[in-house]
mmCIF file of N, CA, C and O in Angstrom:
data_model
loop_
_atom_site.group_PDB
_atom_site.id
_atom_site.type_symbol
_atom_site.label_atom_id
_atom_site.label_comp_id
_atom_site.label_asym_id
_atom_site.label_seq_id
_atom_site.Cartn_x
_atom_site.Cartn_y
_atom_site.Cartn_z
ATOM 1 N N MET A 1 38.408 -5.946 23.708
ATOM 2 C CA MET A 1 39.388 -6.141 22.655
ATOM 3 C C MET A 1 40.266 -4.894 22.607
ATOM 4 O O MET A 1 39.772 -3.774 22.583
ATOM 5 N N SER A 2 41.545 -5.110 22.550
ATOM 6 C CA SER A 2 42.446 -3.964 22.563
ATOM 7 C C SER A 2 42.457 -3.281 21.194
ATOM 8 O O SER A 2 42.240 -3.929 20.164
ATOM 9 N N PRO A 3 42.708 -1.990 21.172
ATOM 10 C CA PRO A 3 42.737 -1.265 19.899
ATOM 11 C C PRO A 3 43.833 -1.763 18.950
ATOM 12 O O PRO A 3 43.658 -1.760 17.741
ATOM 13 N N MET A 4 44.942 -2.217 19.503
ATOM 14 C CA MET A 4 46.019 -2.728 18.653
ATOM 15 C C MET A 4 45.610 -4.020 17.951
ATOM 16 O O MET A 4 45.922 -4.238 16.788
ATOM 17 N N LEU A 5 44.889 -4.882 18.662
ATOM 18 C CA LEU A 5 44.415 -6.128 18.073
ATOM 19 C C LEU A 5 43.381 -5.845 16.992
ATOM 20 O O LEU A 5 43.412 -6.443 15.912
ATOM 21 N N LEU A 6 42.467 -4.926 17.265
ATOM 22 C CA LEU A 6 41.460 -4.539 16.280
ATOM 23 C C LEU A 6 42.120 -3.954 15.031
ATOM 24 O O LEU A 6 41.737 -4.278 13.907
ATOM 25 N N GLN A 7 43.125 -3.130 15.225
ATOM 26 C CA GLN A 7 43.842 -2.547 14.105
ATOM 27 C C GLN A 7 44.540 -3.634 13.291
ATOM 28 O O GLN A 7 44.505 -3.607 12.060
ATOM 29 N N ALA A 8 45.146 -4.600 13.936
ATOM 30 C CA ALA A 8 45.822 -5.694 13.236
ATOM 31 C C ALA A 8 44.827 -6.528 12.445
ATOM 32 O O ALA A 8 45.110 -6.937 11.312
ATOM 33 N N ILE A 9 43.648 -6.766 13.004
ATOM 34 C CA ILE A 9 42.619 -7.542 12.301
ATOM 35 C C ILE A 9 42.127 -6.787 11.075
ATOM 36 O O ILE A 9 41.980 -7.360 9.990
ATOM 37 N N VAL A 10 41.880 -5.492 11.208
ATOM 38 C CA VAL A 10 41.404 -4.688 10.078
ATOM 39 C C VAL A 10 42.468 -4.651 8.975
ATOM 40 O O VAL A 10 42.155 -4.821 7.789
ATOM 41 N N ILE A 11 43.709 -4.464 9.348
ATOM 42 C CA ILE A 11 44.781 -4.432 8.349
ATOM 43 C C ILE A 11 44.911 -5.780 7.653
ATOM 44 O O ILE A 11 45.078 -5.849 6.434
ATOM 45 N N ALA A 12 44.815 -6.870 8.409
ATOM 46 C CA ALA A 12 44.893 -8.204 7.808
ATOM 47 C C ALA A 12 43.750 -8.433 6.836
ATOM 48 O O ALA A 12 43.953 -9.003 5.745
ATOM 49 N N LEU A 13 42.546 -7.977 7.181
ATOM 50 C CA LEU A 13 41.406 -8.125 6.264
ATOM 51 C C LEU A 13 41.596 -7.309 4.993
ATOM 52 O O LEU A 13 41.299 -7.777 3.884
ATOM 53 N N VAL A 14 42.086 -6.086 5.111
ATOM 54 C CA VAL A 14 42.294 -5.231 3.946
ATOM 55 C C VAL A 14 43.378 -5.814 3.036
ATOM 56 O O VAL A 14 43.221 -5.850 1.801
ATOM 57 N N VAL A 15 44.457 -6.301 3.615
ATOM 58 C CA VAL A 15 45.535 -6.890 2.815
ATOM 59 C C VAL A 15 45.061 -8.164 2.124
ATOM 60 O O VAL A 15 45.352 -8.390 0.944
ATOM 61 N N THR A 16 44.297 -8.983 2.833
ATOM 62 C CA THR A 16 43.769 -10.207 2.235
ATOM 63 C C THR A 16 42.819 -9.891 1.089
ATOM 64 O O THR A 16 42.887 -10.515 0.019
ATOM 65 N N TRP A 17 41.931 -8.935 1.301
ATOM 66 C CA TRP A 17 40.987 -8.560 0.242
ATOM 67 C C TRP A 17 41.723 -8.014 -0.981
ATOM 68 O O TRP A 17 41.412 -8.369 -2.112
ATOM 69 N N SER A 18 42.701 -7.130 -0.762
ATOM 70 C CA SER A 18 43.404 -6.539 -1.900
ATOM 71 C C SER A 18 44.252 -7.576 -2.632
ATOM 72 O O SER A 18 44.368 -7.528 -3.857
ATOM 73 N N ALA A 19 44.829 -8.524 -1.925
ATOM 74 C CA ALA A 19 45.587 -9.587 -2.587
ATOM 75 C C ALA A 19 44.656 -10.464 -3.419
ATOM 76 O O ALA A 19 44.980 -10.841 -4.553
ATOM 77 N N GLY A 20 43.484 -10.775 -2.885
ATOM 78 C CA GLY A 20 42.504 -11.551 -3.654
ATOM 79 C C GLY A 20 42.006 -10.798 -4.872
ATOM 80 O O GLY A 20 41.830 -11.382 -5.946
ATOM 81 N N PHE A 21 41.786 -9.513 -4.725
ATOM 82 C CA PHE A 21 41.336 -8.696 -5.857
ATOM 83 C C PHE A 21 42.402 -8.651 -6.946
ATOM 84 O O PHE A 21 42.105 -8.807 -8.131
ATOM 85 N N ALA A 22 43.661 -8.444 -6.551
ATOM 86 C CA ALA A 22 44.752 -8.409 -7.528
ATOM 87 C C ALA A 22 44.907 -9.764 -8.205
ATOM 88 O O ALA A 22 45.116 -9.833 -9.426
ATOM 89 N N LEU A 23 44.794 -10.840 -7.447
ATOM 90 C CA LEU A 23 44.903 -12.173 -8.030
ATOM 91 C C LEU A 23 43.777 -12.415 -9.023
ATOM 92 O O LEU A 23 43.997 -12.963 -10.100
ATOM 93 N N HIS A 24 42.573 -11.976 -8.678
ATOM 94 C CA HIS A 24 41.433 -12.153 -9.584
ATOM 95 C C HIS A 24 41.596 -11.329 -10.863
ATOM 96 O O HIS A 24 41.215 -11.766 -11.933
ATOM 97 N N ARG A 25 42.162 -10.128 -10.744
ATOM 98 C CA ARG A 25 42.362 -9.283 -11.928
ATOM 99 C C ARG A 25 43.483 -9.810 -12.820
ATOM 100 O O ARG A 25 43.409 -9.717 -14.034
ATOM 101 N N LEU A 26 44.535 -10.335 -12.215
ATOM 102 C CA LEU A 26 45.687 -10.778 -12.990
ATOM 103 C C LEU A 26 45.555 -12.221 -13.477
ATOM 104 O O LEU A 26 46.074 -12.549 -14.546
ATOM 105 N N LEU A 27 44.900 -13.071 -12.730
ATOM 106 C CA LEU A 27 44.752 -14.489 -13.087
ATOM 107 C C LEU A 27 43.294 -14.926 -12.944
ATOM 108 O O LEU A 27 42.950 -15.708 -12.050
ATOM 109 N N PRO A 28 42.402 -14.456 -13.822
ATOM 110 C CA PRO A 28 40.980 -14.754 -13.643
ATOM 111 C C PRO A 28 40.636 -16.237 -13.785
ATOM 112 O O PRO A 28 39.809 -16.751 -13.040
ATOM 113 N N VAL A 29 41.265 -16.930 -14.726
ATOM 114 C CA VAL A 29 40.945 -18.343 -14.928
ATOM 115 C C VAL A 29 41.414 -19.165 -13.728
ATOM 116 O O VAL A 29 40.707 -20.041 -13.243
ATOM 117 N N THR A 30 42.594 -18.863 -13.229
ATOM 118 C CA THR A 30 43.124 -19.577 -12.071
ATOM 119 C C THR A 30 42.268 -19.357 -10.842
ATOM 120 O O THR A 30 42.007 -20.302 -10.083
ATOM 121 N N THR A 31 41.809 -18.133 -10.628
ATOM 122 C CA THR A 31 40.982 -17.878 -9.453
ATOM 123 C C THR A 31 39.608 -18.536 -9.578
ATOM 124 O O THR A 31 39.050 -18.973 -8.572
ATOM 125 N N ARG A 32 39.073 -18.634 -10.793
ATOM 126 C CA ARG A 32 37.803 -19.347 -10.964
ATOM 127 C C ARG A 32 37.966 -20.825 -10.637
ATOM 128 O O ARG A 32 37.115 -21.423 -9.996
ATOM 129 N N ARG A 33 39.081 -21.420 -11.098
ATOM 130 C CA ARG A 33 39.336 -22.831 -10.789
ATOM 131 C C ARG A 33 39.518 -23.046 -9.289
ATOM 132 O O ARG A 33 39.002 -24.004 -8.724
ATOM 133 N N LEU A 34 40.259 -22.155 -8.651
ATOM 134 C CA LEU A 34 40.489 -22.257 -7.217
ATOM 135 C C LEU A 34 39.183 -22.105 -6.444
ATOM 136 O O LEU A 34 38.910 -22.856 -5.500
ATOM 137 N N GLN A 35 38.355 -21.171 -6.856
ATOM 138 C CA GLN A 35 37.065 -20.962 -6.208
ATOM 139 C C GLN A 35 36.185 -22.199 -6.363
ATOM 140 O O GLN A 35 35.543 -22.637 -5.402
ATOM 141 N N ALA A 36 36.155 -22.782 -7.559
ATOM 142 C CA ALA A 36 35.348 -23.981 -7.782
ATOM 143 C C ALA A 36 35.868 -25.146 -6.952
ATOM 144 O O ALA A 36 35.088 -25.921 -6.377
ATOM 145 N N ARG A 37 37.193 -25.276 -6.848
ATOM 146 C CA ARG A 37 37.784 -26.369 -6.080
ATOM 147 C C ARG A 37 37.501 -26.209 -4.582
ATOM 148 O O ARG A 37 37.253 -27.187 -3.886
ATOM 149 N N LEU A 38 37.556 -24.982 -4.086
ATOM 150 C CA LEU A 38 37.304 -24.757 -2.665
ATOM 151 C C LEU A 38 35.833 -24.939 -2.294
ATOM 152 O O LEU A 38 35.510 -25.321 -1.174
ATOM 153 N N LEU A 39 34.933 -24.657 -3.228
ATOM 154 C CA LEU A 39 33.501 -24.756 -2.936
ATOM 155 C C LEU A 39 32.903 -26.112 -3.272
ATOM 156 O O LEU A 39 31.765 -26.389 -2.907
ATOM 157 N N ALA A 40 33.645 -26.974 -3.948
ATOM 158 C CA ALA A 40 33.123 -28.290 -4.340
ATOM 159 C C ALA A 40 32.693 -29.138 -3.139
ATOM 160 O O ALA A 40 31.658 -29.812 -3.213
ATOM 161 N N PRO A 41 33.430 -29.156 -2.025
ATOM 162 C CA PRO A 41 32.968 -29.983 -0.896
ATOM 163 C C PRO A 41 31.625 -29.549 -0.311
ATOM 164 O O PRO A 41 30.943 -30.357 0.325
ATOM 165 N N LEU A 42 31.232 -28.315 -0.518
ATOM 166 C CA LEU A 42 29.944 -27.856 0.011
ATOM 167 C C LEU A 42 28.761 -28.464 -0.736
ATOM 168 O O LEU A 42 27.640 -28.467 -0.223
ATOM 169 N N GLU A 43 28.987 -28.955 -1.937
ATOM 170 C CA GLU A 43 27.881 -29.469 -2.751
ATOM 171 C C GLU A 43 27.747 -30.984 -2.688
ATOM 172 O O GLU A 43 27.036 -31.572 -3.484
ATOM 173 N N ARG A 44 28.411 -31.630 -1.741
ATOM 174 C CA ARG A 44 28.292 -33.076 -1.594
ATOM 175 C C ARG A 44 26.896 -33.439 -1.096
ATOM 176 O O ARG A 44 26.260 -32.669 -0.371
ATOM 177 N N PRO A 45 26.428 -34.623 -1.457
ATOM 178 C CA PRO A 45 25.073 -35.018 -1.046
ATOM 179 C C PRO A 45 24.863 -35.094 0.463
ATOM 180 O O PRO A 45 23.757 -34.900 0.944
ATOM 181 N N GLY A 46 25.887 -35.346 1.264
ATOM 182 C CA GLY A 46 25.715 -35.474 2.697
ATOM 183 C C GLY A 46 25.611 -34.147 3.440
ATOM 184 O O GLY A 46 25.323 -34.117 4.634
ATOM 185 N N MET A 47 25.833 -33.053 2.762
ATOM 186 C CA MET A 47 25.802 -31.739 3.404
ATOM 187 C C MET A 47 24.358 -31.261 3.581
ATOM 188 O O MET A 47 23.469 -31.681 2.857
ATOM 189 N N PRO A 48 24.135 -30.372 4.545
ATOM 190 C CA PRO A 48 22.781 -29.812 4.713
ATOM 191 C C PRO A 48 22.352 -29.037 3.459
ATOM 192 O O PRO A 48 23.187 -28.543 2.697
ATOM 193 N N ALA A 49 21.064 -28.921 3.270
ATOM 194 C CA ALA A 49 20.527 -28.297 2.058
ATOM 195 C C ALA A 49 20.943 -26.834 1.951
ATOM 196 O O ALA A 49 21.259 -26.353 0.859
ATOM 197 N N TRP A 50 20.957 -26.107 3.071
ATOM 198 C CA TRP A 50 21.308 -24.687 3.013
ATOM 199 C C TRP A 50 22.774 -24.510 2.635
ATOM 200 O O TRP A 50 23.132 -23.554 1.950
ATOM 201 N N LEU A 51 23.627 -25.445 3.064
ATOM 202 C CA LEU A 51 25.040 -25.362 2.742
ATOM 203 C C LEU A 51 25.286 -25.722 1.273
ATOM 204 O O LEU A 51 26.121 -25.106 0.609
ATOM 205 N N ARG A 52 24.533 -26.700 0.758
ATOM 206 C CA ARG A 52 24.646 -27.032 -0.669
ATOM 207 C C ARG A 52 24.162 -25.871 -1.531
ATOM 208 O O ARG A 52 24.740 -25.558 -2.559
ATOM 209 N N ALA A 53 23.089 -25.207 -1.096
ATOM 210 C CA ALA A 53 22.577 -24.058 -1.846
ATOM 211 C C ALA A 53 23.583 -22.913 -1.833
ATOM 212 O O ALA A 53 23.789 -22.240 -2.849
ATOM 213 N N LEU A 54 24.221 -22.698 -0.691
ATOM 214 C CA LEU A 54 25.238 -21.652 -0.595
ATOM 215 C C LEU A 54 26.430 -21.970 -1.506
ATOM 216 O O LEU A 54 26.940 -21.107 -2.219
ATOM 217 N N GLY A 55 26.859 -23.230 -1.506
ATOM 218 C CA GLY A 55 27.962 -23.644 -2.367
ATOM 219 C C GLY A 55 27.616 -23.484 -3.844
ATOM 220 O O GLY A 55 28.454 -23.055 -4.648
ATOM 221 N N ALA A 56 26.389 -23.821 -4.216
ATOM 222 C CA ALA A 56 25.978 -23.668 -5.618
ATOM 223 C C ALA A 56 25.895 -22.197 -6.004
ATOM 224 O O ALA A 56 26.227 -21.827 -7.126
ATOM 225 N N ARG A 57 25.474 -21.380 -5.069
ATOM 226 C CA ARG A 57 25.338 -19.951 -5.369
ATOM 227 C C ARG A 57 26.703 -19.269 -5.511
ATOM 228 O O ARG A 57 26.868 -18.350 -6.315
ATOM 229 N N LEU A 58 27.684 -19.706 -4.721
ATOM 230 C CA LEU A 58 29.002 -19.085 -4.756
ATOM 231 C C LEU A 58 29.911 -19.646 -5.842
ATOM 232 O O LEU A 58 30.998 -19.117 -6.053
ATOM 233 N N GLN A 59 29.488 -20.722 -6.499
ATOM 234 C CA GLN A 59 30.301 -21.277 -7.578
ATOM 235 C C GLN A 59 30.442 -20.243 -8.696
ATOM 236 O O GLN A 59 29.519 -19.494 -8.992
ATOM 237 N N PRO A 60 31.635 -20.177 -9.334
ATOM 238 C CA PRO A 60 31.800 -19.231 -10.437
ATOM 239 C C PRO A 60 30.932 -19.628 -11.625
ATOM 240 O O PRO A 60 30.613 -20.805 -11.813
ATOM 241 N N LYS A 61 30.548 -18.653 -12.389
ATOM 242 C CA LYS A 61 29.706 -18.898 -13.558
ATOM 243 C C LYS A 61 30.502 -19.680 -14.601
ATOM 244 O O LYS A 61 31.668 -19.404 -14.846
ATOM 245 N N ALA A 62 29.860 -20.662 -15.209
ATOM 246 C CA ALA A 62 30.518 -21.472 -16.233
ATOM 247 C C ALA A 62 30.647 -20.656 -17.509
ATOM 248 O O ALA A 62 29.713 -19.967 -17.927
ATOM 249 N N THR A 63 31.812 -20.721 -18.119
ATOM 250 C CA THR A 63 32.021 -20.026 -19.383
ATOM 251 C C THR A 63 31.987 -21.041 -20.510
ATOM 252 O O THR A 63 32.460 -22.172 -20.373
ATOM 253 N N THR A 64 31.420 -20.639 -21.642
ATOM 254 C CA THR A 64 31.316 -21.552 -22.779
ATOM 255 C C THR A 64 32.561 -21.517 -23.641
ATOM 256 O O THR A 64 32.764 -22.379 -24.467
ATOM 257 N N GLY A 65 33.383 -20.523 -23.483
ATOM 258 C CA GLY A 65 34.606 -20.419 -24.263
ATOM 259 C C GLY A 65 35.278 -19.101 -23.957
ATOM 260 O O GLY A 65 34.829 -18.326 -23.136
ATOM 261 N N ALA A 66 36.377 -18.883 -24.619
ATOM 262 C CA ALA A 66 37.126 -17.651 -24.389
ATOM 263 C C ALA A 66 36.349 -16.458 -24.935
ATOM 264 O O ALA A 66 35.738 -16.531 -25.994
ATOM 265 N N SER A 67 36.372 -15.399 -24.192
ATOM 266 C CA SER A 67 35.751 -14.170 -24.648
ATOM 267 C C SER A 67 36.709 -13.021 -24.387
ATOM 268 O O SER A 67 37.703 -13.177 -23.692
ATOM 269 N N CYS A 68 36.399 -11.870 -24.914
ATOM 270 C CA CYS A 68 37.304 -10.732 -24.745
ATOM 271 C C CYS A 68 37.323 -10.211 -23.320
ATOM 272 O O CYS A 68 38.212 -9.463 -22.970
ATOM 273 N N GLY A 69 36.405 -10.615 -22.498
ATOM 274 C CA GLY A 69 36.387 -10.126 -21.133
ATOM 275 C C GLY A 69 37.010 -11.058 -20.125
ATOM 276 O O GLY A 69 37.066 -10.756 -18.956
ATOM 277 N N ASP A 70 37.504 -12.240 -20.561
ATOM 278 C CA ASP A 70 38.010 -13.177 -19.568
ATOM 279 C C ASP A 70 39.476 -12.978 -19.232
ATOM 280 O O ASP A 70 39.980 -13.594 -18.311
ATOM 281 N N GLY A 71 40.181 -12.130 -19.961
ATOM 282 C CA GLY A 71 41.552 -11.809 -19.601
ATOM 283 C C GLY A 71 42.590 -12.804 -20.052
ATOM 284 O O GLY A 71 43.697 -12.801 -19.550
ATOM 285 N N CYS A 72 42.254 -13.672 -21.015
ATOM 286 C CA CYS A 72 43.222 -14.692 -21.394
ATOM 287 C C CYS A 72 44.330 -14.141 -22.289
ATOM 288 O O CYS A 72 45.479 -14.528 -22.157
ATOM 289 N N SER A 73 44.013 -13.278 -23.231
ATOM 290 C CA SER A 73 44.970 -12.673 -24.158
ATOM 291 C C SER A 73 45.783 -13.703 -24.922
ATOM 292 O O SER A 73 46.911 -13.457 -25.304
ATOM 293 N N SER A 74 45.242 -14.881 -25.135
ATOM 294 C CA SER A 74 46.002 -15.913 -25.821
ATOM 295 C C SER A 74 45.820 -15.864 -27.336
ATOM 296 O O SER A 74 46.732 -16.234 -28.075
ATOM 297 N N CYS A 75 44.685 -15.387 -27.808
ATOM 298 C CA CYS A 75 44.463 -15.395 -29.253
ATOM 299 C C CYS A 75 44.904 -14.104 -29.916
ATOM 300 O O CYS A 75 45.136 -14.080 -31.114
ATOM 301 N N GLY A 76 45.005 -13.044 -29.166
ATOM 302 C CA GLY A 76 45.373 -11.757 -29.742
ATOM 303 C C GLY A 76 44.237 -11.111 -30.512
ATOM 304 O O GLY A 76 44.416 -10.069 -31.125
ATOM 305 N N GLY A 77 43.064 -11.715 -30.493
ATOM 306 C CA GLY A 77 41.936 -11.187 -31.240
ATOM 307 C C GLY A 77 41.308 -9.965 -30.609
ATOM 308 O O GLY A 77 40.773 -9.100 -31.293
ATOM 309 N N CYS A 78 41.367 -9.882 -29.311
ATOM 310 C CA CYS A 78 40.724 -8.754 -28.633
ATOM 311 C C CYS A 78 41.447 -7.450 -28.928
ATOM 312 O O CYS A 78 40.824 -6.445 -29.200
ATOM 313 N N SER A 79 42.760 -7.488 -28.863
ATOM 314 C CA SER A 79 43.492 -6.246 -29.092
ATOM 315 C C SER A 79 43.403 -5.829 -30.551
ATOM 316 O O SER A 79 43.357 -4.655 -30.860
ATOM 317 N N ALA A 80 43.368 -6.779 -31.468
ATOM 318 C CA ALA A 80 43.276 -6.439 -32.886
ATOM 319 C C ALA A 80 41.887 -5.901 -33.227
ATOM 320 O O ALA A 80 41.742 -5.001 -34.044
ATOM 321 N N ALA A 81 40.866 -6.456 -32.594
ATOM 322 C CA ALA A 81 39.505 -6.011 -32.877
ATOM 323 C C ALA A 81 39.246 -4.636 -32.282
ATOM 324 O O ALA A 81 38.466 -3.860 -32.805
ATOM 325 N N GLN A 82 39.899 -4.342 -31.183
ATOM 326 C CA GLN A 82 39.645 -3.075 -30.523
ATOM 327 C C GLN A 82 40.582 -1.968 -31.005
ATOM 328 O O GLN A 82 40.382 -0.818 -30.677
ATOM 329 N N ALA A 83 41.608 -2.325 -31.753
ATOM 330 C CA ALA A 83 42.558 -1.310 -32.221
ATOM 331 C C ALA A 83 41.913 -0.475 -33.318
ATOM 332 O O ALA A 83 41.192 -0.983 -34.163
ATOM 333 N N ARG A 84 42.185 0.803 -33.289
ATOM 334 C CA ARG A 84 41.649 1.697 -34.316
ATOM 335 C C ARG A 84 42.672 1.821 -35.431
ATOM 336 O O ARG A 84 43.848 2.063 -35.183
ATOM 337 N N THR A 85 42.209 1.687 -36.661
ATOM 338 C CA THR A 85 43.130 1.745 -37.793
ATOM 339 C C THR A 85 43.336 3.167 -38.291
ATOM 340 O O THR A 85 44.268 3.423 -39.028
ATOM 341 N N ASP A 86 42.455 4.096 -37.929
ATOM 342 C CA ASP A 86 42.566 5.462 -38.440
ATOM 343 C C ASP A 86 43.452 6.345 -37.570
ATOM 344 O O ASP A 86 43.543 7.543 -37.810
ATOM 345 N N ASP A 87 44.101 5.788 -36.582
ATOM 346 C CA ASP A 87 44.999 6.582 -35.738
ATOM 347 C C ASP A 87 46.264 6.926 -36.507
ATOM 348 O O ASP A 87 46.919 6.062 -37.082
ATOM 349 N N LYS A 88 46.580 8.194 -36.521
ATOM 350 C CA LYS A 88 47.817 8.642 -37.153
ATOM 351 C C LYS A 88 48.836 8.912 -36.060
ATOM 352 O O LYS A 88 48.473 9.314 -34.957
ATOM 353 N N PRO A 89 50.108 8.705 -36.351
ATOM 354 C CA PRO A 89 51.109 8.987 -35.324
ATOM 355 C C PRO A 89 51.095 10.464 -34.956
ATOM 356 O O PRO A 89 50.965 11.336 -35.812
ATOM 357 N N MET A 90 51.244 10.731 -33.681
ATOM 358 C CA MET A 90 51.265 12.105 -33.211
ATOM 359 C C MET A 90 52.706 12.505 -32.952
ATOM 360 O O MET A 90 53.442 11.769 -32.297
ATOM 361 N N PRO A 91 53.126 13.655 -33.468
ATOM 362 C CA PRO A 91 54.506 14.076 -33.216
ATOM 363 C C PRO A 91 54.686 14.536 -31.772
ATOM 364 O O PRO A 91 53.753 15.025 -31.138
ATOM 365 N N LEU A 92 55.889 14.340 -31.262
ATOM 366 C CA LEU A 92 56.212 14.827 -29.922
ATOM 367 C C LEU A 92 56.538 16.308 -29.995
ATOM 368 O O LEU A 92 57.237 16.752 -30.896
ATOM 369 N N VAL A 93 56.010 17.047 -29.054
ATOM 370 C CA VAL A 93 56.263 18.468 -29.014
ATOM 371 C C VAL A 93 56.946 18.766 -27.681
ATOM 372 O O VAL A 93 56.389 18.522 -26.624
ATOM 373 N N PHE A 94 58.158 19.283 -27.757
ATOM 374 C CA PHE A 94 58.904 19.637 -26.551
ATOM 375 C C PHE A 94 58.820 21.146 -26.355
ATOM 376 O O PHE A 94 59.114 21.911 -27.273
ATOM 377 N N ARG A 95 58.420 21.554 -25.175
ATOM 378 C CA ARG A 95 58.346 22.968 -24.856
ATOM 379 C C ARG A 95 59.296 23.254 -23.703
ATOM 380 O O ARG A 95 59.319 22.510 -22.711
ATOM 381 N N PRO A 96 60.054 24.336 -23.786
ATOM 382 C CA PRO A 96 60.969 24.660 -22.688
ATOM 383 C C PRO A 96 60.175 25.084 -21.453
ATOM 384 O O PRO A 96 59.082 25.639 -21.551
ATOM 385 N N ARG A 97 60.736 24.819 -20.305
ATOM 386 C CA ARG A 97 60.113 25.227 -19.044
ATOM 387 C C ARG A 97 60.192 26.758 -18.931
ATOM 388 O O ARG A 97 61.174 27.359 -19.357
ATOM 389 N N PRO A 98 59.185 27.354 -18.339
ATOM 390 C CA PRO A 98 59.279 28.792 -18.121
ATOM 391 C C PRO A 98 60.366 29.085 -17.087
ATOM 392 O O PRO A 98 60.543 28.354 -16.113
ATOM 393 N N LYS A 99 61.087 30.138 -17.346
ATOM 394 C CA LYS A 99 62.185 30.500 -16.460
ATOM 395 C C LYS A 99 61.644 31.154 -15.198
ATOM 396 O O LYS A 99 60.761 31.987 -15.247
ATOM 397 N N ALA A 100 62.191 30.726 -14.061
ATOM 398 C CA ALA A 100 61.803 31.317 -12.792
ATOM 399 C C ALA A 100 62.588 32.609 -12.573
ATOM 400 O O ALA A 100 63.770 32.683 -12.814
ATOM 401 N N HIS A 101 61.909 33.647 -12.131
ATOM 402 C CA HIS A 101 62.567 34.958 -11.944
ATOM 403 C C HIS A 101 63.006 35.135 -10.544
ATOM 404 O O HIS A 101 62.544 34.904 -9.571
#
């Protein structure tokens, strides 16, 4: 295998992984649905037992409802619950740069 081909494969894997990670961080509900949809054919009755077990293991965990960790931000409850009420505004302090000699 040529070094250029190996380098292209490694770069493609890194870019694919980072795109998937960013998608999962920015759209967690969508990625869970996509993951469930892609793994659903593995759990059909006609598939081998090891493949059905693998599909069941890789399925995303079922959520019972919205929580503060799912990233939905639709209710606004997470930010209000986590906001501190005792924070006082801090004044801006501007300091001149030291003069270079």
